[in-house]
PDB file of N, CA and C and ligand atoms in Angstrom:
ATOM      1  N   UNK A   1     -27.091 -49.543  11.550  1.00 44.00           N
ATOM      2  CA  UNK A   1     -25.404 -49.610  11.961  1.00 44.00           C
ATOM      3  C   UNK A   1     -24.754 -49.095  12.856  1.00 44.00           C
ATOM      4  N   UNK A   2     -24.830 -50.403  13.408  1.00 47.00           N
ATOM      5  CA  UNK A   2     -22.894 -50.104  14.276  1.00 47.00           C
ATOM      6  C   UNK A   2     -22.500 -49.340  14.593  1.00 47.00           C
ATOM      7  N   UNK A   3     -21.678 -49.151  13.225  1.00 50.00           N
ATOM      8  CA  UNK A   3     -20.367 -48.335  12.610  1.00 50.00           C
ATOM      9  C   UNK A   3     -21.161 -46.952  12.315  1.00 50.00           C
ATOM     10  N   UNK A   4     -21.822 -46.265  12.367  1.00 53.00           N
ATOM     11  CA  UNK A   4     -22.412 -44.999  12.037  1.00 53.00           C
ATOM     12  C   UNK A   4     -21.504 -44.152  11.793  1.00 53.00           C
ATOM     13  N   UNK A   5     -21.164 -43.002  11.859  1.00 49.00           N
ATOM     14  CA  UNK A   5     -20.458 -41.448  12.899  1.00 49.00           C
ATOM     15  C   UNK A   5     -21.359 -41.332  13.294  1.00 49.00           C
ATOM     16  N   UNK A   6     -22.894 -41.145  13.663  1.00 53.00           N
ATOM     17  CA  UNK A   6     -23.772 -40.359  14.471  1.00 53.00           C
ATOM     18  C   UNK A   6     -24.218 -40.996  16.284  1.00 53.00           C
ATOM     19  N   UNK A   7     -22.976 -42.372  15.463  1.00 59.00           N
ATOM     20  CA  UNK A   7     -23.636 -43.448  17.017  1.00 59.00           C
ATOM     21  C   UNK A   7     -22.869 -42.296  18.260  1.00 59.00           C
ATOM     22  N   UNK A   8     -23.975 -42.491  19.195  1.00 58.00           N
ATOM     23  CA  UNK A   8     -23.568 -41.516  20.665  1.00 58.00           C
ATOM     24  C   UNK A   8     -22.539 -42.161  20.712  1.00 58.00           C
ATOM     25  N   UNK A   9     -20.980 -42.853  20.796  1.00 65.00           N
ATOM     26  CA  UNK A   9     -20.207 -43.639  21.370  1.00 65.00           C
ATOM     27  C   UNK A   9     -19.327 -42.476  20.908  1.00 65.00           C
ATOM     28  N   UNK A  10     -19.468 -42.020  19.902  1.00 63.00           N
ATOM     29  CA  UNK A  10     -18.687 -41.023  19.127  1.00 63.00           C
ATOM     30  C   UNK A  10     -17.767 -40.285  19.604  1.00 63.00           C
ATOM     31  N   UNK A  11     -19.677 -39.928  20.886  1.00 61.00           N
ATOM     32  CA  UNK A  11     -19.092 -38.535  21.079  1.00 61.00           C
ATOM     33  C   UNK A  11     -19.178 -38.520  21.837  1.00 61.00           C
ATOM     34  N   UNK A  12     -18.522 -39.482  22.503  1.00 68.00           N
ATOM     35  CA  UNK A  12     -17.861 -39.751  24.518  1.00 68.00           C
ATOM     36  C   UNK A  12     -17.071 -38.584  24.645  1.00 68.00           C
ATOM     37  N   UNK A  13     -16.742 -37.871  25.864  1.00 65.00           N
ATOM     38  CA  UNK A  13     -16.149 -37.000  25.881  1.00 65.00           C
ATOM     39  C   UNK A  13     -14.999 -37.856  27.667  1.00 65.00           C
ATOM     40  N   UNK A  14     -14.848 -39.177  27.975  1.00 61.00           N
ATOM     41  CA  UNK A  14     -14.272 -39.875  28.710  1.00 61.00           C
ATOM     42  C   UNK A  14     -12.652 -39.582  28.553  1.00 61.00           C
ATOM     43  N   UNK A  15     -12.981 -39.642  27.559  1.00 58.00           N
ATOM     44  CA  UNK A  15     -11.091 -39.601  26.804  1.00 58.00           C
ATOM     45  C   UNK A  15     -10.232 -39.130  26.992  1.00 58.00           C
ATOM     46  N   UNK A  16      -9.379 -39.460  27.834  1.00 60.00           N
ATOM     47  CA  UNK A  16      -8.429 -38.328  27.597  1.00 60.00           C
ATOM     48  C   UNK A  16      -7.454 -37.925  26.609  1.00 60.00           C
ATOM     49  N   UNK A  17      -7.163 -36.392  26.452  1.00 62.00           N
ATOM     50  CA  UNK A  17      -6.912 -36.352  25.591  1.00 62.00           C
ATOM     51  C   UNK A  17      -5.274 -35.643  26.031  1.00 62.00           C
ATOM     52  N   UNK A  18      -4.550 -35.430  25.395  1.00 67.00           N
ATOM     53  CA  UNK A  18      -2.897 -35.411  25.354  1.00 67.00           C
ATOM     54  C   UNK A  18      -2.426 -34.357  25.128  1.00 67.00           C
ATOM     55  N   UNK A  19      -1.645 -33.913  26.010  1.00 79.00           N
ATOM     56  CA  UNK A  19      -1.058 -32.511  25.060  1.00 79.00           C
ATOM     57  C   UNK A  19      -0.600 -32.439  23.987  1.00 79.00           C
ATOM     58  N   UNK A  20      -0.764 -30.903  23.029  1.00 85.00           N
ATOM     59  CA  UNK A  20       0.015 -31.572  22.109  1.00 85.00           C
ATOM     60  C   UNK A  20       0.782 -31.392  22.187  1.00 85.00           C
ATOM     61  N   UNK A  21       1.657 -32.160  21.021  1.00 90.00           N
ATOM     62  CA  UNK A  21       2.315 -32.802  19.669  1.00 90.00           C
ATOM     63  C   UNK A  21       3.028 -31.845  18.901  1.00 90.00           C
ATOM     64  N   UNK A  22       4.171 -31.433  19.448  1.00 94.00           N
ATOM     65  CA  UNK A  22       4.788 -30.554  18.156  1.00 94.00           C
ATOM     66  C   UNK A  22       5.109 -30.849  16.847  1.00 94.00           C
ATOM     67  N   UNK A  23       4.730 -30.611  15.642  1.00 96.00           N
ATOM     68  CA  UNK A  23       5.151 -31.568  14.054  1.00 96.00           C
ATOM     69  C   UNK A  23       5.572 -30.995  14.053  1.00 96.00           C
ATOM     70  N   UNK A  24       6.721 -31.766  12.878  1.00 96.00           N
ATOM     71  CA  UNK A  24       7.379 -30.860  12.514  1.00 96.00           C
ATOM     72  C   UNK A  24       7.079 -31.232  10.486  1.00 96.00           C
ATOM     73  N   UNK A  25       7.587 -29.270  10.811  1.00 95.00           N
ATOM     74  CA  UNK A  25       7.353 -28.777   9.252  1.00 95.00           C
ATOM     75  C   UNK A  25       8.726 -29.292   7.831  1.00 95.00           C
ATOM     76  N   UNK A  26       7.342 -30.119   7.478  1.00 95.00           N
ATOM     77  CA  UNK A  26       8.793 -30.366   6.540  1.00 95.00           C
ATOM     78  C   UNK A  26       8.358 -29.838   4.567  1.00 95.00           C
ATOM     79  N   UNK A  27       8.173 -28.156   4.836  1.00 93.00           N
ATOM     80  CA  UNK A  27       7.933 -27.605   3.925  1.00 93.00           C
ATOM     81  C   UNK A  27       7.205 -27.067   3.623  1.00 93.00           C
ATOM     82  N   UNK A  28       6.278 -25.721   3.640  1.00 90.00           N
ATOM     83  CA  UNK A  28       5.133 -25.308   2.932  1.00 90.00           C
ATOM     84  C   UNK A  28       4.387 -26.597   3.661  1.00 90.00           C
ATOM     85  N   UNK A  29       4.820 -27.599   4.929  1.00 92.00           N
ATOM     86  CA  UNK A  29       3.501 -28.081   5.427  1.00 92.00           C
ATOM     87  C   UNK A  29       2.576 -27.457   6.885  1.00 92.00           C
ATOM     88  N   UNK A  30       2.607 -26.442   7.267  1.00 93.00           N
ATOM     89  CA  UNK A  30       2.000 -26.250   7.947  1.00 93.00           C
ATOM     90  C   UNK A  30       1.269 -25.364   8.030  1.00 93.00           C
ATOM     91  N   UNK A  31       0.073 -25.914   6.969  1.00 95.00           N
ATOM     92  CA  UNK A  31      -0.639 -25.679   7.306  1.00 95.00           C
ATOM     93  C   UNK A  31      -1.422 -26.770   7.061  1.00 95.00           C
ATOM     94  N   UNK A  32      -0.698 -28.902   7.059  1.00 95.00           N
ATOM     95  CA  UNK A  32      -1.266 -29.357   6.870  1.00 95.00           C
ATOM     96  C   UNK A  32      -1.676 -29.887   8.530  1.00 95.00           C
ATOM     97  N   UNK A  33      -0.430 -29.466   8.791  1.00 96.00           N
ATOM     98  CA  UNK A  33      -0.019 -29.917  10.934  1.00 96.00           C
ATOM     99  C   UNK A  33      -1.216 -29.025  11.080  1.00 96.00           C
ATOM    100  N   UNK A  34      -1.601 -28.222  11.396  1.00 96.00           N
ATOM    101  CA  UNK A  34      -2.787 -27.153  11.520  1.00 96.00           C
ATOM    102  C   UNK A  34      -4.709 -28.106  11.210  1.00 96.00           C
ATOM    103  N   UNK A  35      -4.063 -28.305  10.046  1.00 95.00           N
ATOM    104  CA  UNK A  35      -5.340 -29.111  10.809  1.00 95.00           C
ATOM    105  C   UNK A  35      -5.914 -31.009  10.755  1.00 95.00           C
ATOM    106  N   UNK A  36      -4.017 -30.673  11.306  1.00 95.00           N
ATOM    107  CA  UNK A  36      -4.198 -32.505  11.837  1.00 95.00           C
ATOM    108  C   UNK A  36      -4.384 -32.504  12.847  1.00 95.00           C
ATOM    109  N   UNK A  37      -3.058 -30.932  14.036  1.00 93.00           N
ATOM    110  CA  UNK A  37      -4.271 -30.761  15.199  1.00 93.00           C
ATOM    111  C   UNK A  37      -4.896 -30.339  15.057  1.00 93.00           C
ATOM    112  N   UNK A  38      -5.609 -29.864  14.495  1.00 93.00           N
ATOM    113  CA  UNK A  38      -7.417 -30.596  15.065  1.00 93.00           C
ATOM    114  C   UNK A  38      -8.165 -31.316  14.100  1.00 93.00           C
ATOM    115  N   UNK A  39      -7.644 -31.808  13.908  1.00 92.00           N
ATOM    116  CA  UNK A  39      -8.752 -33.245  13.541  1.00 92.00           C
ATOM    117  C   UNK A  39      -8.303 -33.934  15.324  1.00 92.00           C
ATOM    118  N   UNK A  40      -6.821 -34.343  15.314  1.00 90.00           N
ATOM    119  CA  UNK A  40      -6.236 -34.715  16.587  1.00 90.00           C
ATOM    120  C   UNK A  40      -7.008 -34.121  17.943  1.00 90.00           C
ATOM    121  N   UNK A  41      -7.849 -33.359  18.034  1.00 87.00           N
ATOM    122  CA  UNK A  41      -8.832 -32.423  19.220  1.00 87.00           C
ATOM    123  C   UNK A  41     -10.115 -32.971  18.414  1.00 87.00           C
ATOM    124  N   UNK A  42     -10.238 -33.531  17.644  1.00 89.00           N
ATOM    125  CA  UNK A  42     -12.361 -33.701  17.732  1.00 89.00           C
ATOM    126  C   UNK A  42     -12.183 -35.363  17.513  1.00 89.00           C
ATOM    127  N   UNK A  43     -12.080 -35.413  19.300  1.00 86.00           N
ATOM    128  CA  UNK A  43     -12.761 -36.640  19.420  1.00 86.00           C
ATOM    129  C   UNK A  43     -14.444 -37.324  18.336  1.00 86.00           C
ATOM    130  N   UNK A  44     -15.060 -36.965  18.259  1.00 87.00           N
ATOM    131  CA  UNK A  44     -15.877 -37.814  17.138  1.00 87.00           C
ATOM    132  C   UNK A  44     -15.488 -37.980  16.289  1.00 87.00           C
ATOM    133  N   UNK A  45     -14.209 -37.544  15.685  1.00 89.00           N
ATOM    134  CA  UNK A  45     -13.386 -37.920  14.607  1.00 89.00           C
ATOM    135  C   UNK A  45     -12.195 -39.525  15.394  1.00 89.00           C
ATOM    136  N   UNK A  46     -12.070 -38.328  16.704  1.00 87.00           N
ATOM    137  CA  UNK A  46     -10.563 -39.400  17.323  1.00 87.00           C
ATOM    138  C   UNK A  46     -11.017 -40.916  17.200  1.00 87.00           C
ATOM    139  N   UNK A  47     -12.683 -40.971  18.055  1.00 87.00           N
ATOM    140  CA  UNK A  47     -12.826 -42.004  18.382  1.00 87.00           C
ATOM    141  C   UNK A  47     -13.685 -42.585  17.315  1.00 87.00           C
ATOM    142  N   UNK A  48     -13.894 -42.323  16.400  1.00 89.00           N
ATOM    143  CA  UNK A  48     -14.754 -43.347  14.917  1.00 89.00           C
ATOM    144  C   UNK A  48     -13.468 -44.273  14.799  1.00 89.00           C
ATOM    145  N   UNK A  49     -12.045 -43.120  14.271  1.00 89.00           N
ATOM    146  CA  UNK A  49     -11.261 -43.607  13.914  1.00 89.00           C
ATOM    147  C   UNK A  49     -10.733 -44.119  14.379  1.00 89.00           C
ATOM    148  N   UNK A  50     -10.217 -44.322  15.676  1.00 88.00           N
ATOM    149  CA  UNK A  50      -9.667 -44.901  16.367  1.00 88.00           C
ATOM    150  C   UNK A  50     -10.342 -46.314  17.394  1.00 88.00           C
ATOM    151  N   UNK A  51     -11.746 -46.290  16.079  1.00 89.00           N
ATOM    152  CA  UNK A  51     -12.468 -47.323  17.653  1.00 89.00           C
ATOM    153  C   UNK A  51     -12.778 -48.537  16.502  1.00 89.00           C
ATOM    154  N   UNK A  52     -11.342 -48.213  15.407  1.00 85.00           N
ATOM    155  CA  UNK A  52     -11.546 -49.794  14.376  1.00 85.00           C
ATOM    156  C   UNK A  52     -12.036 -49.728  12.753  1.00 85.00           C
ATOM    157  N   UNK A  53     -13.242 -48.672  13.517  1.00 89.00           N
ATOM    158  CA  UNK A  53     -14.147 -49.030  12.446  1.00 89.00           C
ATOM    159  C   UNK A  53     -13.750 -48.975  10.685  1.00 89.00           C
ATOM    160  N   UNK A  54     -13.684 -47.834  11.105  1.00 93.00           N
ATOM    161  CA  UNK A  54     -13.206 -47.514   9.831  1.00 93.00           C
ATOM    162  C   UNK A  54     -11.573 -48.863   9.142  1.00 93.00           C
ATOM    163  N   UNK A  55     -11.086 -49.290  10.280  1.00 90.00           N
ATOM    164  CA  UNK A  55      -9.911 -50.810   9.174  1.00 90.00           C
ATOM    165  C   UNK A  55     -10.846 -52.128   8.863  1.00 90.00           C
ATOM    166  N   UNK A  56     -11.639 -51.583   9.506  1.00 92.00           N
ATOM    167  CA  UNK A  56     -12.994 -53.654   9.296  1.00 92.00           C
ATOM    168  C   UNK A  56     -13.511 -53.007   7.908  1.00 92.00           C
ATOM    169  N   UNK A  57     -13.603 -51.835   6.929  1.00 93.00           N
ATOM    170  CA  UNK A  57     -14.373 -52.376   6.374  1.00 93.00           C
ATOM    171  C   UNK A  57     -12.993 -51.494   4.933  1.00 93.00           C
ATOM    172  N   UNK A  58     -12.784 -50.638   5.378  1.00 95.00           N
ATOM    173  CA  UNK A  58     -11.242 -50.085   4.613  1.00 95.00           C
ATOM    174  C   UNK A  58     -11.395 -51.233   3.383  1.00 95.00           C
ATOM    175  N   UNK A  59     -10.923 -51.176   1.815  1.00 95.00           N
ATOM    176  CA  UNK A  59     -11.929 -51.787   0.812  1.00 95.00           C
ATOM    177  C   UNK A  59      -9.432 -51.483   0.807  1.00 95.00           C
ATOM    178  N   UNK A  60      -8.856 -50.776   0.421  1.00 92.00           N
ATOM    179  CA  UNK A  60      -7.728 -50.614   0.156  1.00 92.00           C
ATOM    180  C   UNK A  60      -6.601 -49.876   0.866  1.00 92.00           C
ATOM    181  N   UNK A  61      -6.957 -50.634   1.887  1.00 87.00           N
ATOM    182  CA  UNK A  61      -5.558 -49.427   3.904  1.00 87.00           C
ATOM    183  C   UNK A  61      -3.970 -48.967   3.237  1.00 87.00           C
ATOM    184  N   UNK A  62      -3.552 -50.192   1.691  1.00 87.00           N
ATOM    185  CA  UNK A  62      -2.330 -49.407   1.321  1.00 87.00           C
ATOM    186  C   UNK A  62      -2.848 -48.646   1.044  1.00 87.00           C
ATOM    187  N   UNK A  63      -3.601 -48.062   0.196  1.00 89.00           N
ATOM    188  CA  UNK A  63      -3.793 -46.291   0.113  1.00 89.00           C
ATOM    189  C   UNK A  63      -4.779 -46.038   0.325  1.00 89.00           C
ATOM    190  N   UNK A  64      -4.866 -45.981   1.199  1.00 93.00           N
ATOM    191  CA  UNK A  64      -5.766 -44.775   2.163  1.00 93.00           C
ATOM    192  C   UNK A  64      -5.411 -43.165   2.902  1.00 93.00           C
ATOM    193  N   UNK A  65      -5.811 -42.663   2.588  1.00 93.00           N
ATOM    194  CA  UNK A  65      -5.787 -41.763   2.867  1.00 93.00           C
ATOM    195  C   UNK A  65      -6.319 -41.771   4.703  1.00 93.00           C
ATOM    196  N   UNK A  66      -7.760 -42.478   5.136  1.00 93.00           N
ATOM    197  CA  UNK A  66      -7.963 -42.510   6.252  1.00 93.00           C
ATOM    198  C   UNK A  66      -6.612 -43.214   7.104  1.00 93.00           C
ATOM    199  N   UNK A  67      -6.660 -44.209   6.371  1.00 94.00           N
ATOM    200  CA  UNK A  67      -5.738 -45.857   6.744  1.00 94.00           C
ATOM    201  C   UNK A  67      -4.802 -44.693   7.656  1.00 94.00           C
ATOM    202  N   UNK A  68      -4.150 -43.583   6.949  1.00 94.00           N
ATOM    203  CA  UNK A  68      -2.652 -43.424   7.647  1.00 94.00           C
ATOM    204  C   UNK A  68      -2.923 -42.313   8.285  1.00 94.00           C
ATOM    205  N   UNK A  69      -4.330 -41.327   8.181  1.00 94.00           N
ATOM    206  CA  UNK A  69      -4.273 -40.820   9.477  1.00 94.00           C
ATOM    207  C   UNK A  69      -4.631 -40.772  11.278  1.00 94.00           C
ATOM    208  N   UNK A  70      -5.260 -42.747  10.436  1.00 94.00           N
ATOM    209  CA  UNK A  70      -5.130 -43.584  11.556  1.00 94.00           C
ATOM    210  C   UNK A  70      -3.426 -43.859  12.480  1.00 94.00           C
ATOM    211  N   UNK A  71      -2.802 -44.766  11.342  1.00 94.00           N
ATOM    212  CA  UNK A  71      -1.644 -44.239  12.048  1.00 94.00           C
ATOM    213  C   UNK A  71      -1.037 -42.863  12.471  1.00 94.00           C
ATOM    214  N   UNK A  72      -1.410 -41.784  11.795  1.00 94.00           N
ATOM    215  CA  UNK A  72      -0.414 -40.459  12.018  1.00 94.00           C
ATOM    216  C   UNK A  72      -1.270 -40.871  13.715  1.00 94.00           C
ATOM    217  N   UNK A  73      -2.888 -40.418  13.396  1.00 91.00           N
ATOM    218  CA  UNK A  73      -3.096 -40.454  15.412  1.00 91.00           C
ATOM    219  C   UNK A  73      -2.577 -41.236  15.986  1.00 91.00           C
ATOM    220  N   UNK A  74      -1.528 -41.987  16.123  1.00 91.00           N
ATOM    221  CA  UNK A  74      -1.930 -42.989  16.608  1.00 91.00           C
ATOM    222  C   UNK A  74      -0.623 -43.207  17.282  1.00 91.00           C
ATOM    223  N   UNK A  75       0.318 -42.669  16.550  1.00 93.00           N
ATOM    224  CA  UNK A  75       2.339 -41.953  16.513  1.00 93.00           C
ATOM    225  C   UNK A  75       1.557 -40.852  17.464  1.00 93.00           C
ATOM    226  N   UNK A  76       0.755 -40.430  16.862  1.00 91.00           N
ATOM    227  CA  UNK A  76       1.042 -38.672  17.969  1.00 91.00           C
ATOM    228  C   UNK A  76       0.508 -39.213  19.533  1.00 91.00           C
ATOM    229  N   UNK A  77      -0.551 -39.522  19.749  1.00 88.00           N
ATOM    230  CA  UNK A  77      -0.594 -40.619  20.916  1.00 88.00           C
ATOM    231  C   UNK A  77      -0.211 -40.661  21.645  1.00 88.00           C
ATOM    232  N   UNK A  78       0.885 -42.088  20.885  1.00 89.00           N
ATOM    233  CA  UNK A  78       1.585 -42.136  21.354  1.00 89.00           C
ATOM    234  C   UNK A  78       2.793 -41.199  21.591  1.00 89.00           C
ATOM    235  N   UNK A  79       3.245 -39.846  21.504  1.00 90.00           N
ATOM    236  CA  UNK A  79       4.460 -38.814  21.133  1.00 90.00           C
ATOM    237  C   UNK A  79       4.858 -38.422  22.276  1.00 90.00           C
ATOM    238  N   UNK A  80       5.392 -38.089  23.308  1.00 87.00           N
ATOM    239  CA  UNK A  80       6.104 -37.763  24.829  1.00 87.00           C
ATOM    240  C   UNK A  80       5.436 -36.654  24.670  1.00 87.00           C
ATOM    241  N   UNK A  81       5.149 -35.196  25.557  1.00 83.00           N
ATOM    242  CA  UNK A  81       5.431 -34.309  25.453  1.00 83.00           C
ATOM    243  C   UNK A  81       6.568 -33.614  25.151  1.00 83.00           C
ATOM    244  N   UNK A  82       6.612 -33.154  24.455  1.00 85.00           N
ATOM    245  CA  UNK A  82       8.122 -32.557  24.525  1.00 85.00           C
ATOM    246  C   UNK A  82       8.736 -32.723  23.177  1.00 85.00           C
ATOM    247  N   UNK A  83       8.175 -34.234  22.212  1.00 90.00           N
ATOM    248  CA  UNK A  83       8.873 -34.148  21.432  1.00 90.00           C
ATOM    249  C   UNK A  83       8.036 -34.010  20.152  1.00 90.00           C
ATOM    250  N   UNK A  84       8.456 -34.560  19.084  1.00 93.00           N
ATOM    251  CA  UNK A  84       8.005 -33.620  18.108  1.00 93.00           C
ATOM    252  C   UNK A  84       7.457 -34.553  17.549  1.00 93.00           C
ATOM    253  N   UNK A  85       6.939 -34.713  16.274  1.00 95.00           N
ATOM    254  CA  UNK A  85       6.265 -35.544  15.475  1.00 95.00           C
ATOM    255  C   UNK A  85       6.598 -35.836  14.154  1.00 95.00           C
ATOM    256  N   UNK A  86       6.960 -36.279  12.906  1.00 96.00           N
ATOM    257  CA  UNK A  86       7.152 -36.563  11.854  1.00 96.00           C
ATOM    258  C   UNK A  86       5.879 -36.711  10.984  1.00 96.00           C
ATOM    259  N   UNK A  87       5.216 -35.726   9.941  1.00 95.00           N
ATOM    260  CA  UNK A  87       3.958 -36.209   9.092  1.00 95.00           C
ATOM    261  C   UNK A  87       4.129 -36.988   8.051  1.00 95.00           C
ATOM    262  N   UNK A  88       5.489 -37.452   7.856  1.00 94.00           N
ATOM    263  CA  UNK A  88       5.848 -36.930   6.395  1.00 94.00           C
ATOM    264  C   UNK A  88       4.981 -38.108   5.367  1.00 94.00           C
ATOM    265  N   UNK A  89       4.674 -39.646   6.044  1.00 92.00           N
ATOM    266  CA  UNK A  89       3.493 -40.852   5.413  1.00 92.00           C
ATOM    267  C   UNK A  89       2.939 -40.290   5.594  1.00 92.00           C
ATOM    268  N   UNK A  90       1.877 -39.640   6.153  1.00 92.00           N
ATOM    269  CA  UNK A  90       0.410 -38.845   6.620  1.00 92.00           C
ATOM    270  C   UNK A  90       0.614 -38.311   4.996  1.00 92.00           C
ATOM    271  N   UNK A  91       1.297 -37.607   5.354  1.00 93.00           N
ATOM    272  CA  UNK A  91       1.765 -35.974   3.369  1.00 93.00           C
ATOM    273  C   UNK A  91       1.960 -36.781   3.102  1.00 93.00           C
ATOM    274  N   UNK A  92       3.183 -37.894   2.972  1.00 91.00           N
ATOM    275  CA  UNK A  92       2.838 -38.599   1.035  1.00 91.00           C
ATOM    276  C   UNK A  92       1.696 -39.231   0.898  1.00 91.00           C
ATOM    277  N   UNK A  93       1.167 -39.517   1.798  1.00 89.00           N
ATOM    278  CA  UNK A  93      -0.190 -39.470   1.218  1.00 89.00           C
ATOM    279  C   UNK A  93      -1.606 -39.052   0.981  1.00 89.00           C
ATOM    280  N   UNK A  94      -1.290 -38.036   0.181  1.00 89.00           N
ATOM    281  CA  UNK A  94      -1.722 -37.515  -0.053  1.00 89.00           C
ATOM    282  C   UNK A  94      -1.019 -36.550  -0.933  1.00 89.00           C
ATOM    283  N   UNK A  95      -0.304 -36.902  -1.037  1.00 83.00           N
ATOM    284  CA  UNK A  95      -0.047 -35.856  -2.472  1.00 83.00           C
ATOM    285  C   UNK A  95       0.030 -36.261  -3.439  1.00 83.00           C
TER     286      UNK A  95
HETATM  287 ZN1   ZN B 101      -9.237 -46.461   4.669  1.00 57.93          ZN
END
């Protein structure tokens, strides 16, 4: 299976790891922010989701938490050091 989560390429450690970005607390969302920060730095998950393997198979991209996570991930990686990112779209998707 080409996009198997256990595929060795997802465990590559050669990806550039950005400096942590501050996440806006939207009111009792500090626990979500903590989880998001952990997910961003979990390289196998990051490599899998940023490879678009999920998006190619997703049957409901407009109502999918994983697709929203991918969007968040891409925004996170574009955010400059010292800037703050709001996880509002992701938080809305999981409510
Ligand atoms: Zn999806």
